[in-house]
Short mmCIF file of C-alpha atoms in Angstrom, two decimals:
data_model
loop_
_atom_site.label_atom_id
_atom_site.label_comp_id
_atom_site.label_asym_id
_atom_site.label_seq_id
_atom_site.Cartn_x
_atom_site.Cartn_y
_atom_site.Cartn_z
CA UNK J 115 107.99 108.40 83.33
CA UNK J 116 109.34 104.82 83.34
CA UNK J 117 107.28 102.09 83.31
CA UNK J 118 108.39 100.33 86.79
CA UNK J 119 107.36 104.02 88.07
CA UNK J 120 103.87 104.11 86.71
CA UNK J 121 103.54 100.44 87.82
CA UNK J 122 104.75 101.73 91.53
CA UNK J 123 101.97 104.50 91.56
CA UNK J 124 99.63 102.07 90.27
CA UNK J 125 100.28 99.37 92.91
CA UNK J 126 100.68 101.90 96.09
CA UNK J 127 97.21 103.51 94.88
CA UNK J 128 95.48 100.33 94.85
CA UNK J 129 96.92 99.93 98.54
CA UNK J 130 95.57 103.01 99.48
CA UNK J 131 92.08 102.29 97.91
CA UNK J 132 91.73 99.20 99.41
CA UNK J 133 88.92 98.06 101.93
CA UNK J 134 90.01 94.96 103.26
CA UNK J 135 86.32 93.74 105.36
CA UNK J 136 85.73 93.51 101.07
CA UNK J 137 88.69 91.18 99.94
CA UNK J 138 87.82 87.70 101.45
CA UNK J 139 84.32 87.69 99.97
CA UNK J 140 85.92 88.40 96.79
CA UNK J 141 88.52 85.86 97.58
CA UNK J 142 86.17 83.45 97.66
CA UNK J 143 83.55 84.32 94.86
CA UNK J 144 86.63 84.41 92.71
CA UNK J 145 87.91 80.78 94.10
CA UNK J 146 91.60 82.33 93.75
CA UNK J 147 94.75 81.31 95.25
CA UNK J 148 96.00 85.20 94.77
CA UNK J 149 94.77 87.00 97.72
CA UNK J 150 92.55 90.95 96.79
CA UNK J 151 93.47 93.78 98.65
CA UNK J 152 89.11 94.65 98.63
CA UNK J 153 89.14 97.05 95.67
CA UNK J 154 86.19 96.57 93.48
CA UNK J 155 87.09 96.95 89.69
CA UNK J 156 85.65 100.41 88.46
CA UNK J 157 87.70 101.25 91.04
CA UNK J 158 90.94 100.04 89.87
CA UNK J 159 90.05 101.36 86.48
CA UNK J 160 89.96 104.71 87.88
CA UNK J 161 93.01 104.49 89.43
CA UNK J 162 94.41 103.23 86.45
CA UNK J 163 92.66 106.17 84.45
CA UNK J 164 93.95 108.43 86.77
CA UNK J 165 97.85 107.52 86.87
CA UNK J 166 97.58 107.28 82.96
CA UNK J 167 96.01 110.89 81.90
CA UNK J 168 98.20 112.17 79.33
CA UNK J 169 100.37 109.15 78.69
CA UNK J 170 100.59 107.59 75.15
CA UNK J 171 103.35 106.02 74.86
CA UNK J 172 102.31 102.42 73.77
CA UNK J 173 105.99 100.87 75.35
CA UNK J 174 105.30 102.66 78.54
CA UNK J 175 102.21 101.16 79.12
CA UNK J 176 102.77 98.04 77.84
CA UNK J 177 105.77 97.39 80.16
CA UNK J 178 103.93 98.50 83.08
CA UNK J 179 100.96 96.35 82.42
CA UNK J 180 103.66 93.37 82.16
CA UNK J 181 105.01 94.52 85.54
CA UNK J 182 102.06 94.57 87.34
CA UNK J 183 100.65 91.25 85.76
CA UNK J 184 103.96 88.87 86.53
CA UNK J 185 104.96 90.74 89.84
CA UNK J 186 100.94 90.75 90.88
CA UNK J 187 100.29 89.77 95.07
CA UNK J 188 96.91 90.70 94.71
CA UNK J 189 94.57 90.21 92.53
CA UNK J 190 93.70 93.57 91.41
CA UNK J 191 97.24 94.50 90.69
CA UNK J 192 96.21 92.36 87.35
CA UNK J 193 93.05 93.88 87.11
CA UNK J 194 95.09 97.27 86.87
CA UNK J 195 97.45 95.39 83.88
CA UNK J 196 94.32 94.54 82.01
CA UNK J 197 92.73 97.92 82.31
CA UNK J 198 96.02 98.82 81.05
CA UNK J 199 96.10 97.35 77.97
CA UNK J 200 92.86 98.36 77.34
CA UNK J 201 93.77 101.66 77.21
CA UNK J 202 93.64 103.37 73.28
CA UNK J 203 97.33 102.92 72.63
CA UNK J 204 97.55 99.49 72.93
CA UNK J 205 93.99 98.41 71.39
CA UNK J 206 93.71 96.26 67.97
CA UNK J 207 97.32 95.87 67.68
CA UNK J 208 98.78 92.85 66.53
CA UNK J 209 102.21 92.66 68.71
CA UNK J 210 99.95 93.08 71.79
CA UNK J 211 98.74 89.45 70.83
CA UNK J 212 101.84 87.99 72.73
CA UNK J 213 100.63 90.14 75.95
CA UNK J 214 97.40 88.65 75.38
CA UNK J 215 98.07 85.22 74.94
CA UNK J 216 100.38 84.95 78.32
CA UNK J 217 97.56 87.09 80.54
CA UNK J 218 95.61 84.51 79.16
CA UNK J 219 97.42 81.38 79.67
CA UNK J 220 99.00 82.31 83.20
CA UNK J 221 95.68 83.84 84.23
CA UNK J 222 93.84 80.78 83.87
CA UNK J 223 90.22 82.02 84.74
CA UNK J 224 87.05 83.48 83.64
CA UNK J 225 87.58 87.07 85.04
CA UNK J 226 90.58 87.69 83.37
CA UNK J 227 90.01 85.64 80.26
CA UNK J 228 86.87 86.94 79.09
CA UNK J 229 88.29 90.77 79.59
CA UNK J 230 90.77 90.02 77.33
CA UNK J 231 88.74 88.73 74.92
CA UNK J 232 87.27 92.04 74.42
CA UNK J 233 91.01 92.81 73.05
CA UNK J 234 91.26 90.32 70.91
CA UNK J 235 87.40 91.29 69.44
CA UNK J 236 89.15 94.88 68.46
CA UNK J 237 92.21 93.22 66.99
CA UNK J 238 90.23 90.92 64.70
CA UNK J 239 88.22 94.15 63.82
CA UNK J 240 91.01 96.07 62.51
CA UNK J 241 93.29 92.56 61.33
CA UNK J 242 90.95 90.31 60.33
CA UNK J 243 93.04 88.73 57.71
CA UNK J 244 95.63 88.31 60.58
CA UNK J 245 93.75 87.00 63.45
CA UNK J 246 90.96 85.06 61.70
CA UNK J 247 93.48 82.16 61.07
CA UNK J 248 95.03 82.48 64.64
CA UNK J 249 91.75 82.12 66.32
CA UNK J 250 91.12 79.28 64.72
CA UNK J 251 94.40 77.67 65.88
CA UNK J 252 93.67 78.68 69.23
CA UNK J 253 90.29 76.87 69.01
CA UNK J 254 92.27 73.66 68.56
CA UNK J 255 94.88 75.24 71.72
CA UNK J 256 95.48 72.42 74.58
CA UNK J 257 94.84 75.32 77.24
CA UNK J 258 91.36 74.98 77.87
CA UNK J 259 91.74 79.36 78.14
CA UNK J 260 93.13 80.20 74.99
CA UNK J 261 89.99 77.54 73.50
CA UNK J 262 87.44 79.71 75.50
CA UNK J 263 89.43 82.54 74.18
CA UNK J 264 88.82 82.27 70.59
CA UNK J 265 84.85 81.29 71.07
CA UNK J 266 84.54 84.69 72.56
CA UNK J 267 86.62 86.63 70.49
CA UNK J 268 83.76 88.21 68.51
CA UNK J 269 81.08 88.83 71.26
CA UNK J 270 79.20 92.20 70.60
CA UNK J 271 80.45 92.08 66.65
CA UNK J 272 76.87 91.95 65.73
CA UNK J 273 76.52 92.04 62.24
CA UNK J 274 80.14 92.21 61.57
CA UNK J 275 79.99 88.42 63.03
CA UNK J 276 82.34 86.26 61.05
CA UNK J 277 79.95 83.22 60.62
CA UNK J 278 82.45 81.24 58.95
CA UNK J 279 85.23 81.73 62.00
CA UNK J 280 82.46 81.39 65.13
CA UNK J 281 80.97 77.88 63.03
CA UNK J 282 85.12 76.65 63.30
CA UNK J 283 85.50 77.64 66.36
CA UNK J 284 82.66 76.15 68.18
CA UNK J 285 82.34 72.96 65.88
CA UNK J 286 86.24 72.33 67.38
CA UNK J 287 84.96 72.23 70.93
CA UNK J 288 81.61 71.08 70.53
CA UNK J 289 82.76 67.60 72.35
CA UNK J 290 84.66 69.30 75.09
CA UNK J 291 82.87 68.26 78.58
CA UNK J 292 84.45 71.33 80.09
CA UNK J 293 81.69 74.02 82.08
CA UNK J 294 83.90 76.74 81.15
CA UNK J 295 84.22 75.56 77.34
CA UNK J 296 80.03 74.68 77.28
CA UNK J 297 79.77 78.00 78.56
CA UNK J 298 81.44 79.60 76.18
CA UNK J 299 80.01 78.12 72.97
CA UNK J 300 76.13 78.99 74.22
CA UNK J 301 77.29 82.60 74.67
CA UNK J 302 78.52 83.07 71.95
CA UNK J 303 75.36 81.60 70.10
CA UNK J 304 73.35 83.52 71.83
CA UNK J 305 74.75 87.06 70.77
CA UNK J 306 73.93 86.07 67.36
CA UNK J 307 70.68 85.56 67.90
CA UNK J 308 70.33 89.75 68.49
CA UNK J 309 71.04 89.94 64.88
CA UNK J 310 70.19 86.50 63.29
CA UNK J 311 67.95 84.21 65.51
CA UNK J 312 67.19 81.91 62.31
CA UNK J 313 70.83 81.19 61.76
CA UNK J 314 71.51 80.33 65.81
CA UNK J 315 68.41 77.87 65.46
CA UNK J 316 69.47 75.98 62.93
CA UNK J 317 72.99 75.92 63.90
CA UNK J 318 71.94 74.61 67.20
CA UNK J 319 69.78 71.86 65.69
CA UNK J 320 72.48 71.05 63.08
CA UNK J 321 75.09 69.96 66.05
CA UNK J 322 74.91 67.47 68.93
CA UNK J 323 75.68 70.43 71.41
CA UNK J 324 76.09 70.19 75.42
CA UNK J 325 72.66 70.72 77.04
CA UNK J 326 74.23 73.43 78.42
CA UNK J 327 75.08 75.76 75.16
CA UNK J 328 72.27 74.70 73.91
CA UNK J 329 69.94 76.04 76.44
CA UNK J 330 72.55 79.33 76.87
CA UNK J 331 72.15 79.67 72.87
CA UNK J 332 68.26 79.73 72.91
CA UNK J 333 68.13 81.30 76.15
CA UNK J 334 66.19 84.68 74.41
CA UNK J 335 64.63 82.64 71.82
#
């Protein structure tokens, strides 16, 4: 099956799923400029579950996700891309990172930024040697994305937390005034403390942090 096909099936199923008395309420929670067709998202990952049983061809699927990201009307056509690329053949590889990095930076928001991290968190689990050094450059990035990017990249690691990488990270955006960037750094603080509370305390009170990741960093503290 070529990929414009499966990207077809994908699209015209989303169509068919779609309630539209949901899609200006989600229009306007999401603030987006890309109208929704009213599909909520387990939703389109079923559909893209569905269309995808028994393909596993990495090319296939990464060409369709590309399709349905840059041709996208709606907004859950590049829901569908990310679900996508989240599918086993494409996770933790390192020549998705160029797939990542443009979802990221043409996406531009939370909802499809911080879904994506969740790739990048697999990649730097199976190429750490590869991606530790690239997250830090994105952690010095001018797109305010790819920076929120790389504070998030190692959310749910636990104790496989590179300590080292999340202290570069977050000590290159400490300054930033941006919510989204604030936001980012207390999160990521706080998922540490599930393993190491000591370390996220005296992290915090080692840095002039934001009010705001401080407060998200100690929020179960």
């Amino acid at each position: 099956m070529p990929s414009a096909e499966l990207a077809t099936r994908i699209r015209l199923a989303l169509v068919d799923a779609a309630d539209p008395t949901l899609a200006p309420a989600q229009q306007s929670y999401m603030k987006s400029a890309m109208p929704f067709y009213g599909v909520r998202v387990p939703i389109v990952r079923r559909v893209v579950s569905t269309h995808t049983k028994g393909v596993a061809d990495p090319v296939l699927l990464r060409d369709a996700a590309l399709l349905l990201w840059r041709r996208a009307t709606h907004r859950e056509e590049r829901y569908a891309a990310t679900a996508l690329i989240a599918l086993r053949p494409l996770r933790a590889r390192l020549d998705m990172l160029p797939v990542h990095e443009e979802m990221i930076r043409t996406g531009a928001w939370w909802d499809h930024v911080d879904e994506i991290a969740h790739r990048l968190t697999e990649t730097l689990d199976s190429h750490p040697r590869e991606m530790t050094p690239l997250l830090r450059e994105w952690s010095r990035d001018e797109d305010m994305w790819i920076r929120r990017a790389s504070i998030i990249a190692q959310l749910g690691r636990r104790d496989a937390t590179d300590r080292d990488l999340l202290t570069a990270v977050i000590d290159a955006n400490a300054a930033d005034r941006e919510f989204f960037i604030r936001k980012a750094i207390g999160w990521a603080l706080r998922e540490v403390t599930r393993t190491d509370p000591e370390w996220v305390r005296a992290f915090v009170e080692a840095r002039d942090l934001s009010p705001l990741s401080r407060r998200e960093a100690l929020k179960h503290l």
